[in-house]
Coordinates of N, CA and C in Angstrom, one line a residue:
X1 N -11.4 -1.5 -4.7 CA -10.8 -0.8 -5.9 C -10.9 -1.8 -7.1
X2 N -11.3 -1.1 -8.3 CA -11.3 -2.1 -9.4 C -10.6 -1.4 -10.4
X3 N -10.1 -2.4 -11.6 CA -8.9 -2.3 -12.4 C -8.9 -2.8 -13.6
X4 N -8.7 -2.1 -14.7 CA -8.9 -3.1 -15.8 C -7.7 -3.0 -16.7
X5 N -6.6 -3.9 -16.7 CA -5.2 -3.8 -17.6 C -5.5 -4.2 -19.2
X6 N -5.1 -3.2 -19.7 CA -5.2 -3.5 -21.1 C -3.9 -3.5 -21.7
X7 N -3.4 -4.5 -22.4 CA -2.3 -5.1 -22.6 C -2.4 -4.8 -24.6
X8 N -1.1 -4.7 -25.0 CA -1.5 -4.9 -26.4 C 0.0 -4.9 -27.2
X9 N 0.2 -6.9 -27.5 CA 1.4 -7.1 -27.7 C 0.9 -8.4 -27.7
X10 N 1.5 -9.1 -29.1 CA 1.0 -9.5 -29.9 C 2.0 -11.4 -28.9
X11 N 3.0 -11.2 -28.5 CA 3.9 -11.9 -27.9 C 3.3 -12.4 -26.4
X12 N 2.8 -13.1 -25.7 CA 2.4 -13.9 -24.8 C 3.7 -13.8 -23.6
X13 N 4.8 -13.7 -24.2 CA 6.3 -14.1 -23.4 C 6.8 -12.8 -23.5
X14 N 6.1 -11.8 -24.1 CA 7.5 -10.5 -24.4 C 6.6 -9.9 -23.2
X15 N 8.1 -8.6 -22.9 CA 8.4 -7.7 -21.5 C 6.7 -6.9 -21.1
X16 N 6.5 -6.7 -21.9 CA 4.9 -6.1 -21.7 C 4.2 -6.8 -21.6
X17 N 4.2 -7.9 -21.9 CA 2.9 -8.8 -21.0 C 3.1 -8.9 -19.8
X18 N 5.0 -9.6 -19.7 CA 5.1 -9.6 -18.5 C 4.7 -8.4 -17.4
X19 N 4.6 -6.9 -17.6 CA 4.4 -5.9 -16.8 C 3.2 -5.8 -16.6
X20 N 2.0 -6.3 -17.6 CA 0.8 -6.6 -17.6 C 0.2 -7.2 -16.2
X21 N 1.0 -8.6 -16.7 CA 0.7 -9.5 -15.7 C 1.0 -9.1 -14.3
X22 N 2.4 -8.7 -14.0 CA 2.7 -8.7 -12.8 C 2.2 -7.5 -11.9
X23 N 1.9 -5.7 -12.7 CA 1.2 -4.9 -12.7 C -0.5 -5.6 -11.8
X24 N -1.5 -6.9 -12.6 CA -2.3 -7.1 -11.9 C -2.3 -8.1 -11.1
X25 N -0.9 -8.7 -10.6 CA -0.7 -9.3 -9.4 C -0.7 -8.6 -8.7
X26 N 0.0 -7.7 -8.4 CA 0.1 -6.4 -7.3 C -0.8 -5.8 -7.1
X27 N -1.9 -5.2 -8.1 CA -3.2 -5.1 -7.6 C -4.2 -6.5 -6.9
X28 N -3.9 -7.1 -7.4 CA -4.6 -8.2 -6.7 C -4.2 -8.3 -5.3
X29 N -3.0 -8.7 -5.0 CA -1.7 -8.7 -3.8 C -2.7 -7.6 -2.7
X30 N -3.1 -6.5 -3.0 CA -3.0 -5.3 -2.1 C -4.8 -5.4 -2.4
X31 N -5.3 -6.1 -2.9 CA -6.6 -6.3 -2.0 C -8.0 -5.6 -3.1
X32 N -7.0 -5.6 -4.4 CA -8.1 -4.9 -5.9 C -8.7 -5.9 -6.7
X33 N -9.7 -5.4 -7.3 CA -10.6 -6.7 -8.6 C -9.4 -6.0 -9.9
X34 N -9.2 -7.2 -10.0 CA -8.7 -6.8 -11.4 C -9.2 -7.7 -12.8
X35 N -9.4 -7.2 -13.9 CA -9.3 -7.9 -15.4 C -8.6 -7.2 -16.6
X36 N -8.1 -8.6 -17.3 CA -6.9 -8.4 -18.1 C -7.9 -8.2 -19.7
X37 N -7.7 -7.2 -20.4 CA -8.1 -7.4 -21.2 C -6.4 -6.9 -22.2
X38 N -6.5 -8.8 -23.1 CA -5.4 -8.7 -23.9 C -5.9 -8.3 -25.3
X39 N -5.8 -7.5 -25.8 CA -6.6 -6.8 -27.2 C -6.3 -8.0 -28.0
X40 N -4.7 -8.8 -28.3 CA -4.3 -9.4 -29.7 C -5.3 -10.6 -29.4
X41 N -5.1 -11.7 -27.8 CA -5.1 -12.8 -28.0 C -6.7 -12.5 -28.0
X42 N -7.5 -11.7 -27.7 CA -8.9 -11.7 -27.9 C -9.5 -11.4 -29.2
X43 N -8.5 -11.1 -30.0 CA -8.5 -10.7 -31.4 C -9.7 -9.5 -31.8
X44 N -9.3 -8.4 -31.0 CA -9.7 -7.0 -31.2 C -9.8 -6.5 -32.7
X45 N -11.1 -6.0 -33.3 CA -10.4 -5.5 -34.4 C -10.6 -4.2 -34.0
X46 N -9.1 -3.4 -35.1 CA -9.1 -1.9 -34.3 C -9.6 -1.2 -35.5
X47 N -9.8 -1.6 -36.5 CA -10.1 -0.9 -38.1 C -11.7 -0.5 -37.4
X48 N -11.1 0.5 -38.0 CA -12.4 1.9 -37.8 C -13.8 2.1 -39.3
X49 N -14.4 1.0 -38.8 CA -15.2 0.5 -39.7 C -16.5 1.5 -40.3
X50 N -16.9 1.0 -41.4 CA -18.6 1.7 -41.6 C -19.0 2.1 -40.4
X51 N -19.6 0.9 -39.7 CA -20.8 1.0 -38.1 C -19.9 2.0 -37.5
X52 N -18.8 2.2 -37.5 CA -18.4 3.2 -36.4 C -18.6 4.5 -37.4
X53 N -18.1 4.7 -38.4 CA -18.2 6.0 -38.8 C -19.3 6.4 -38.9
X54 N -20.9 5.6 -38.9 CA -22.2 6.0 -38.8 C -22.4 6.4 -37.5
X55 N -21.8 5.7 -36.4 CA -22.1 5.7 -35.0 C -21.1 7.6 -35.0
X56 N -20.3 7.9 -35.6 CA -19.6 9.4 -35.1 C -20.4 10.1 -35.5
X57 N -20.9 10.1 -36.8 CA -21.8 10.3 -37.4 C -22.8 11.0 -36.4
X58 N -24.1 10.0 -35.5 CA -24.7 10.7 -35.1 C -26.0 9.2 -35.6
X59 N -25.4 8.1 -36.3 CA -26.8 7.8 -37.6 C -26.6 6.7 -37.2
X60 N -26.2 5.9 -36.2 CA -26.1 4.5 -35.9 C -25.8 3.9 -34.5
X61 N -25.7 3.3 -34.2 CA -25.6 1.9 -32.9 C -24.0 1.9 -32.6
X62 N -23.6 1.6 -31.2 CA -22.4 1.4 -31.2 C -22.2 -0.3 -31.4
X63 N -21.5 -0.6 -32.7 CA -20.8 -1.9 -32.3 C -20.7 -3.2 -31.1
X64 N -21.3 -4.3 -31.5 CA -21.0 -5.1 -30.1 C -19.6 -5.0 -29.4
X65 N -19.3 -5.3 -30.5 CA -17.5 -5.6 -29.5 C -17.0 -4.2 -29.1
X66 N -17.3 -3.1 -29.7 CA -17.1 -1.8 -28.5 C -18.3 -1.5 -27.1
X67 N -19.3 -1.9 -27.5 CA -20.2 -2.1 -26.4 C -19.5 -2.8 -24.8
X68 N -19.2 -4.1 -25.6 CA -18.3 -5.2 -24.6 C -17.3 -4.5 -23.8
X69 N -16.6 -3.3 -24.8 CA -14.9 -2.9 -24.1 C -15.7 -1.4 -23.2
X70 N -16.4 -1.2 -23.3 CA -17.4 0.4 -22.9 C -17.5 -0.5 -21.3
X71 N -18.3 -1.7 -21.3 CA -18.9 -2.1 -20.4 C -18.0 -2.5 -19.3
X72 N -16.7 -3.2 -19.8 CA -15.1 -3.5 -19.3 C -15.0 -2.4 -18.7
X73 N -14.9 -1.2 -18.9 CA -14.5 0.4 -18.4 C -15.4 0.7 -17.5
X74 N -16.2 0.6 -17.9 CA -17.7 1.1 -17.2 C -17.6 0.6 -15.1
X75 N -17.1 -0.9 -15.8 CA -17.2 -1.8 -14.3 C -15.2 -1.1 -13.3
X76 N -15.0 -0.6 -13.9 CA -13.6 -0.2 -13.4 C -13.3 1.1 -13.0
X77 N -12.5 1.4 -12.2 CA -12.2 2.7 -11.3 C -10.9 3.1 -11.9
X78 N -10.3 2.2 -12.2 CA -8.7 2.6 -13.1 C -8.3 1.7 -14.2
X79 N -8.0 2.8 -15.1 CA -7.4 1.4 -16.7 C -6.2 1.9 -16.6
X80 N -5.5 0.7 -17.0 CA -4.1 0.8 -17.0 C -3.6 -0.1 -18.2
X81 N -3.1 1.3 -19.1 CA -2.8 0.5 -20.4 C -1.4 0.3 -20.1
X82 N -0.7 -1.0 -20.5 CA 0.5 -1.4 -21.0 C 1.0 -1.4 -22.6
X83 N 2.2 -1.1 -23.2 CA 2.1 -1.3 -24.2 C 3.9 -1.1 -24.6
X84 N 4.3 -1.4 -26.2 CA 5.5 -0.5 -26.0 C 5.4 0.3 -26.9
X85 N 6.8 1.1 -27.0 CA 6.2 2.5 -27.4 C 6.7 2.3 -29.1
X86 N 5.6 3.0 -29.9 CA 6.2 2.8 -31.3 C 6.3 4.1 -32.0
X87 N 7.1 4.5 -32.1 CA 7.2 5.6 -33.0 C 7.0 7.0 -31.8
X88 N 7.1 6.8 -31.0 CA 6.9 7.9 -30.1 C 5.2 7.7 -29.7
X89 N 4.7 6.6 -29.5 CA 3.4 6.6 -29.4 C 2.9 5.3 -29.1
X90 N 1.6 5.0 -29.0 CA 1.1 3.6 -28.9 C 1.2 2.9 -30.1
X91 N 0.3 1.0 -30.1 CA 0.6 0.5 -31.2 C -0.8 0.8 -31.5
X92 N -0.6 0.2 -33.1 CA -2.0 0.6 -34.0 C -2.9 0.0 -33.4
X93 N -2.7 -1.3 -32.5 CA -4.0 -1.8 -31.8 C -4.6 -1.4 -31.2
X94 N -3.7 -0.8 -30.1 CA -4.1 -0.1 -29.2 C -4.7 1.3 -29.6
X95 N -3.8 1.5 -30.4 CA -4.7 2.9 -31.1 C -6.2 2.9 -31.4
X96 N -6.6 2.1 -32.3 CA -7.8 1.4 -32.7 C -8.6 1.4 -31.9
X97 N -8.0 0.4 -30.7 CA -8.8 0.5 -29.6 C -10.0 1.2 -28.5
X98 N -8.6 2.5 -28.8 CA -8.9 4.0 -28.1 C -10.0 4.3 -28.9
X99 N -10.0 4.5 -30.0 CA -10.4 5.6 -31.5 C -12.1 4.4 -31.4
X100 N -11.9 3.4 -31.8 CA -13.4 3.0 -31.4 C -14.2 2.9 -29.9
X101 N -13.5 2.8 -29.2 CA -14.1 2.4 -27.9 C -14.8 4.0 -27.2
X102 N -13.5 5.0 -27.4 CA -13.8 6.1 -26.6 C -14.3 7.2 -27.6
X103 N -16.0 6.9 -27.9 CA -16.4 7.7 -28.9 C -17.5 8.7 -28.4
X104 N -18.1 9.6 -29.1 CA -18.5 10.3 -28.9 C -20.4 10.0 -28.4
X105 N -20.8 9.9 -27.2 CA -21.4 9.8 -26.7 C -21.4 8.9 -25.2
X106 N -20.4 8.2 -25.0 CA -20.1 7.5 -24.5 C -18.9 8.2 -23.5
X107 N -18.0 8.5 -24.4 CA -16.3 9.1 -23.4 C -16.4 10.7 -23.5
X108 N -17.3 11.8 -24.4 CA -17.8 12.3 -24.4 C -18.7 13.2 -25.0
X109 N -19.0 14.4 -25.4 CA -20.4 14.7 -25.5 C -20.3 16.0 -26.1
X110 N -20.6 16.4 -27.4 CA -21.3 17.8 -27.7 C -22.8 17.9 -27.7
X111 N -22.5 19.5 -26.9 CA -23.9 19.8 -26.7 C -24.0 20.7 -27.6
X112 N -25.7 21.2 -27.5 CA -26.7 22.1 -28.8 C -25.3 23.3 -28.9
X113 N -24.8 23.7 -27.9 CA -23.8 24.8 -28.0 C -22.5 24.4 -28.8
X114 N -22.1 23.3 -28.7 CA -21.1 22.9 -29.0 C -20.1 22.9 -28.0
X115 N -20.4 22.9 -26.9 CA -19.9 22.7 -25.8 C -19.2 21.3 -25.4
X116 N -18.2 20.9 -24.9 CA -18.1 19.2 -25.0 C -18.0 19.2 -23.7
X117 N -19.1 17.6 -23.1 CA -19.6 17.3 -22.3 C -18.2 16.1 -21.9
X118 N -17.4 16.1 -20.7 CA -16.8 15.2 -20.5 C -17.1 14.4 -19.6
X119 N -17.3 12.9 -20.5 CA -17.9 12.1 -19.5 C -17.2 10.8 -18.8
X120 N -16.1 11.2 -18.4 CA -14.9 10.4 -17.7 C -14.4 10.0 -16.7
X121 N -15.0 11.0 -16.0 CA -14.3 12.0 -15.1 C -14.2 11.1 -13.5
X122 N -14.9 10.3 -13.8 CA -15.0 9.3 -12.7 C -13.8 8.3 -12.7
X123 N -12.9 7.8 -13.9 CA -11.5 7.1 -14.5 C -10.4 7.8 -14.1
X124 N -9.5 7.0 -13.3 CA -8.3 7.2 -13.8 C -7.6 6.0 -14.5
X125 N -6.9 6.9 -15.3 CA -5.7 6.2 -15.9 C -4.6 6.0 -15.9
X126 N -3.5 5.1 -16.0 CA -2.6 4.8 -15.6 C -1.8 4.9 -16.9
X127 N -0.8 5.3 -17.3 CA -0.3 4.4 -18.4 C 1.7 3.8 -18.5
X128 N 1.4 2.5 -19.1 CA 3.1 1.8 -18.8 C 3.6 1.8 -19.7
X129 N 4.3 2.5 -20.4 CA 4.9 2.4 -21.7 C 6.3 1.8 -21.7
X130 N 6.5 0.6 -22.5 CA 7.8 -0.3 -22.5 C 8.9 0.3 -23.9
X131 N 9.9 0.6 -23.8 CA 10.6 1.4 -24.6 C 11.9 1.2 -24.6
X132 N 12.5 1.0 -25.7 CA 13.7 0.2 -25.9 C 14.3 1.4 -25.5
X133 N 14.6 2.5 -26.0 CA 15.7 3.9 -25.7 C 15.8 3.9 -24.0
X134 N 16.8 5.0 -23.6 CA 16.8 5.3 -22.5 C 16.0 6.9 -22.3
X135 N 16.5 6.9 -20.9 CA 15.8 8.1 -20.4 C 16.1 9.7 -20.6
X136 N 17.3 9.5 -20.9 CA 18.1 10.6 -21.3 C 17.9 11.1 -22.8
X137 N 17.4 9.9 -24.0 CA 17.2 10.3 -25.3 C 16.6 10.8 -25.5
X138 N 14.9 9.9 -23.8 CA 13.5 10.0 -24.7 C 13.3 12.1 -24.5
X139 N 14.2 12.2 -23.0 CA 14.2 13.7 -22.3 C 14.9 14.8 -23.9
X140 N 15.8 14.4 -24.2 CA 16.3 15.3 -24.9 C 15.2 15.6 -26.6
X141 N 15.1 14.1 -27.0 CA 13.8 13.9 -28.2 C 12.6 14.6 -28.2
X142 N 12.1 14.8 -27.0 CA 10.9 15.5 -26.2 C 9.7 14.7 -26.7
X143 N 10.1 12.9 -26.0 CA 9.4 12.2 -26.2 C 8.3 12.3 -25.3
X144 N 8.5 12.8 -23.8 CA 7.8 12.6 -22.7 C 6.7 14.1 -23.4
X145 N 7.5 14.9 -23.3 CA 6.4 16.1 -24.0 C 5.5 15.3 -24.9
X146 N 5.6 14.7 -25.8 CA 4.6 14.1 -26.8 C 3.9 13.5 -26.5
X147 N 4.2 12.6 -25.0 CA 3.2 12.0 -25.0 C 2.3 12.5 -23.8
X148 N 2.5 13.8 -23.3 CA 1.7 14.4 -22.6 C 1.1 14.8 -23.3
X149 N 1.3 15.6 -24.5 CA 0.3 16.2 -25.3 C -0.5 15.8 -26.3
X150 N 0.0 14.4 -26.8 CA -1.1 13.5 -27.3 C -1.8 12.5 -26.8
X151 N -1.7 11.5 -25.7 CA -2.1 10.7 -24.9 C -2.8 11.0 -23.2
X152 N -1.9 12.0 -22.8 CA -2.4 12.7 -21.5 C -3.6 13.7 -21.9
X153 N -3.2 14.6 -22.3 CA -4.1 16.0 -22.6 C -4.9 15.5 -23.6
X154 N -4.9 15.0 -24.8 CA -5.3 14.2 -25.6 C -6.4 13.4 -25.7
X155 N -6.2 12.7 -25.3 CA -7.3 11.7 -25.0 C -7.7 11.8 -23.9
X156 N -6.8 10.9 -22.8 CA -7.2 11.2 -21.2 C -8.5 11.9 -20.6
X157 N -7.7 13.6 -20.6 CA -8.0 14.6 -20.1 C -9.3 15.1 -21.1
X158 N -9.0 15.0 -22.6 CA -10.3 15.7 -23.1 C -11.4 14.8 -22.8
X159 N -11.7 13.7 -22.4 CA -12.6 12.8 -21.7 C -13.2 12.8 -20.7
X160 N -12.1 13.9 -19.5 CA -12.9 13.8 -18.6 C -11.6 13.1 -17.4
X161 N -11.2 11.7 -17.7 CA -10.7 11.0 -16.8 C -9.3 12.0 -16.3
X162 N -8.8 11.4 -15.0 CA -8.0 11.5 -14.5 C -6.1 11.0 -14.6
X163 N -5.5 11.7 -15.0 CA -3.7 10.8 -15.2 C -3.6 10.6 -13.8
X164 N -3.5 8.9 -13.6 CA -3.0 8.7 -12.3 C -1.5 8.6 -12.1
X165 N -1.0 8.0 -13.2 CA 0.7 8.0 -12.9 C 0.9 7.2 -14.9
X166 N 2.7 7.6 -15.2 CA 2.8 7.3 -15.9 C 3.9 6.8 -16.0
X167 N 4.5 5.4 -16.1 CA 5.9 5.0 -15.4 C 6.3 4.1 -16.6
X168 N 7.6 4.8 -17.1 CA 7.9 4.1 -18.6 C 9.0 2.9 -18.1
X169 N 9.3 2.6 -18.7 CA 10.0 0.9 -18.5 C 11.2 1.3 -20.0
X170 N 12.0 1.5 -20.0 CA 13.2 2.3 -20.2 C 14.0 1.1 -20.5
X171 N 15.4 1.0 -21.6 CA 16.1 0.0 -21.9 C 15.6 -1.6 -21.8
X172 N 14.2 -2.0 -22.6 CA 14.0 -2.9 -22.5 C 14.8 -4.0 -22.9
X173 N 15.4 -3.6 -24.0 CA 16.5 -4.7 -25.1 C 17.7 -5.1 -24.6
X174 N 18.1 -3.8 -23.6 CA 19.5 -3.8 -23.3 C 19.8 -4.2 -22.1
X175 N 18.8 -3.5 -20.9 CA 18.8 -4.4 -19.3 C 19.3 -5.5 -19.2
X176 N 19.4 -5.8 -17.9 CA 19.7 -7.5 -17.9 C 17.9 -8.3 -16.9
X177 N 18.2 -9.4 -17.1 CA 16.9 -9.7 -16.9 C 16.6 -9.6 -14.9
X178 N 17.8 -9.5 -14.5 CA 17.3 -9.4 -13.1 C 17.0 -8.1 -12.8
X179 N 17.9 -7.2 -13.7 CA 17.7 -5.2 -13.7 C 16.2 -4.9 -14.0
X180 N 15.7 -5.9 -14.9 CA 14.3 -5.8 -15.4 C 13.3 -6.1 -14.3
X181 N 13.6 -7.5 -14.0 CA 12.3 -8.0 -13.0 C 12.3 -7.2 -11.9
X182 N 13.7 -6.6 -11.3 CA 13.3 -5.9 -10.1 C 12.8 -4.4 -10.1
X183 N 12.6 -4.2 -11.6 CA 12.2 -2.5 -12.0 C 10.6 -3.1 -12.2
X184 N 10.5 -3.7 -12.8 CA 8.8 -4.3 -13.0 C 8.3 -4.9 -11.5
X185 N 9.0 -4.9 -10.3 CA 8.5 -5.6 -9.3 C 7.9 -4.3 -8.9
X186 N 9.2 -3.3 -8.4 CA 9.1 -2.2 -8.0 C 7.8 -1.3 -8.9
X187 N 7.8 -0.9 -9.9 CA 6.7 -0.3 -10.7 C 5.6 -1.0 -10.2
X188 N 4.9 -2.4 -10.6 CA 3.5 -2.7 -10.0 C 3.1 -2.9 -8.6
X189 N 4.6 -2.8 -7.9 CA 3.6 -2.5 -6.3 C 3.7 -0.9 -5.9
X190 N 4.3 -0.1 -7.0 CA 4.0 1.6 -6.6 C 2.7 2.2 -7.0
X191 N 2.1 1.1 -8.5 CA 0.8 1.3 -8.8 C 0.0 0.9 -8.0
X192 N 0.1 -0.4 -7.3 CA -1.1 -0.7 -6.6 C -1.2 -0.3 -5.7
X193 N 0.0 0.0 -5.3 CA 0.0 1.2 -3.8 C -0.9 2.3 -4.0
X194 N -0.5 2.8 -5.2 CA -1.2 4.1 -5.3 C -2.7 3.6 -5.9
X195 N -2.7 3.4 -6.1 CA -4.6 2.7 -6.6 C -5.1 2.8 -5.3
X196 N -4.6 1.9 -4.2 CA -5.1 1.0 -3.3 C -5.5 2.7 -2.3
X197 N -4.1 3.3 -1.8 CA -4.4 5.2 -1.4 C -5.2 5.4 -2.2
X198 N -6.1 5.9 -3.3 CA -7.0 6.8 -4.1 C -8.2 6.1 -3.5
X199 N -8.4 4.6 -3.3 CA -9.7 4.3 -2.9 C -9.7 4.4 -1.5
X200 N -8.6 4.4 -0.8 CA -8.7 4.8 0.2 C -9.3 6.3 0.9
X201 N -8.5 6.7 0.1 CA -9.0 8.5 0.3 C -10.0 8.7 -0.1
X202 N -10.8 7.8 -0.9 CA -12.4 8.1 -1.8 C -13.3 7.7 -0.6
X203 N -12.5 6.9 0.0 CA -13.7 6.1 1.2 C -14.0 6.5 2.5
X204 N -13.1 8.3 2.6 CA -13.5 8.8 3.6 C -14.0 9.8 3.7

């Protein structure tokens, strides 16, 4: 099984790296390839430039450094973004990220009909969202709804790929740090459990 964490948090020591990191110890632990791709410290840019809007266009090349993040995916069976939640959503890097990398020819495809060709479908995804509120707010705010219907159904799914699981990380600020590490223990060995089952069940 292979794995590619995408992390995006600008902080080396804050709670989302840490989930990052320990998310691909536990894949590693249970027997997966994993690579970290950290958008800030690799200094991603997410601005949605000329070359891309020629490339949507139809009238240009895709970008190296989206070629690079295409090829990162390409070699992986599961991405698993980390992140925390801003405004009911991801950060602008991460956004960026998405919006250049997963473009149209690549993640997927109109045809002469106008038909859209999804070409994903081989990916699952994972996604960890770290989030100061609790669970009871995000339930009543119909935060979890939003982010089914913009990031699940949204991106995800109109691509093609698979939602493998979505496990939010709840009272970051306010936890205590041992309430934390043993929720972040428990979360990355339920993902790599469940990774580790999917390639199992693929393999028979």
């Amino acid at each position: 099984m292979t794995a590619l964490v995408v992390v995006s948090h600008s902080d080396t020591n804050s709670l989302t790296q840490h989930v990052a990191r320990a998310t691909a110890d536990a894949i590693r632990a249970a027997g997966g390839e994993v690579d970290i791709a950290d958008l800030s410290a690799e200094n991603f840019d997410p601005r949605f430039s000329e070359a891309d809007l020629d490339l949507f266009r139809g009238n240009g090349t895709a970008p190296s450094d989206v070629v690079a993040e295409q090829k990162r995916i390409d070699h992986a069976e599961h991405l698993i973004l980390v992140f925390p939640v801003y405004w009911w959503s991801v950060p602008a890097l991460l956004k960026g990220w998405i919006d250049r990398v997963f473009v149209s020819g690549w993640a997927y495809e109109f045809t002469p009909g106008s038909e859209i060709v999804k070409k994903l479908d081989r990916l699952t995804v994972h996604l960890i969202p770290v989030a100061g509120d609790d669970a009871e707010s995000f339930e009543r705010h119909g935060v979890y709804e939003a982010f089914r219907t913009q990031i699940q159904r949204g991106i995800i799914e109109y691509c093609g790929a698979t939602v493998g699981s979505t496990n939010f990380v709840h009272e970051s600020d306010t936890k205590s740090r041992d309430t934390l590490a043993a929720e972040i223990r428990n979360l990355s060995e339920r993902i790599a459990a469940r990774i580790a089952g999917l390639a199992s069940t693929a393999a028979r």
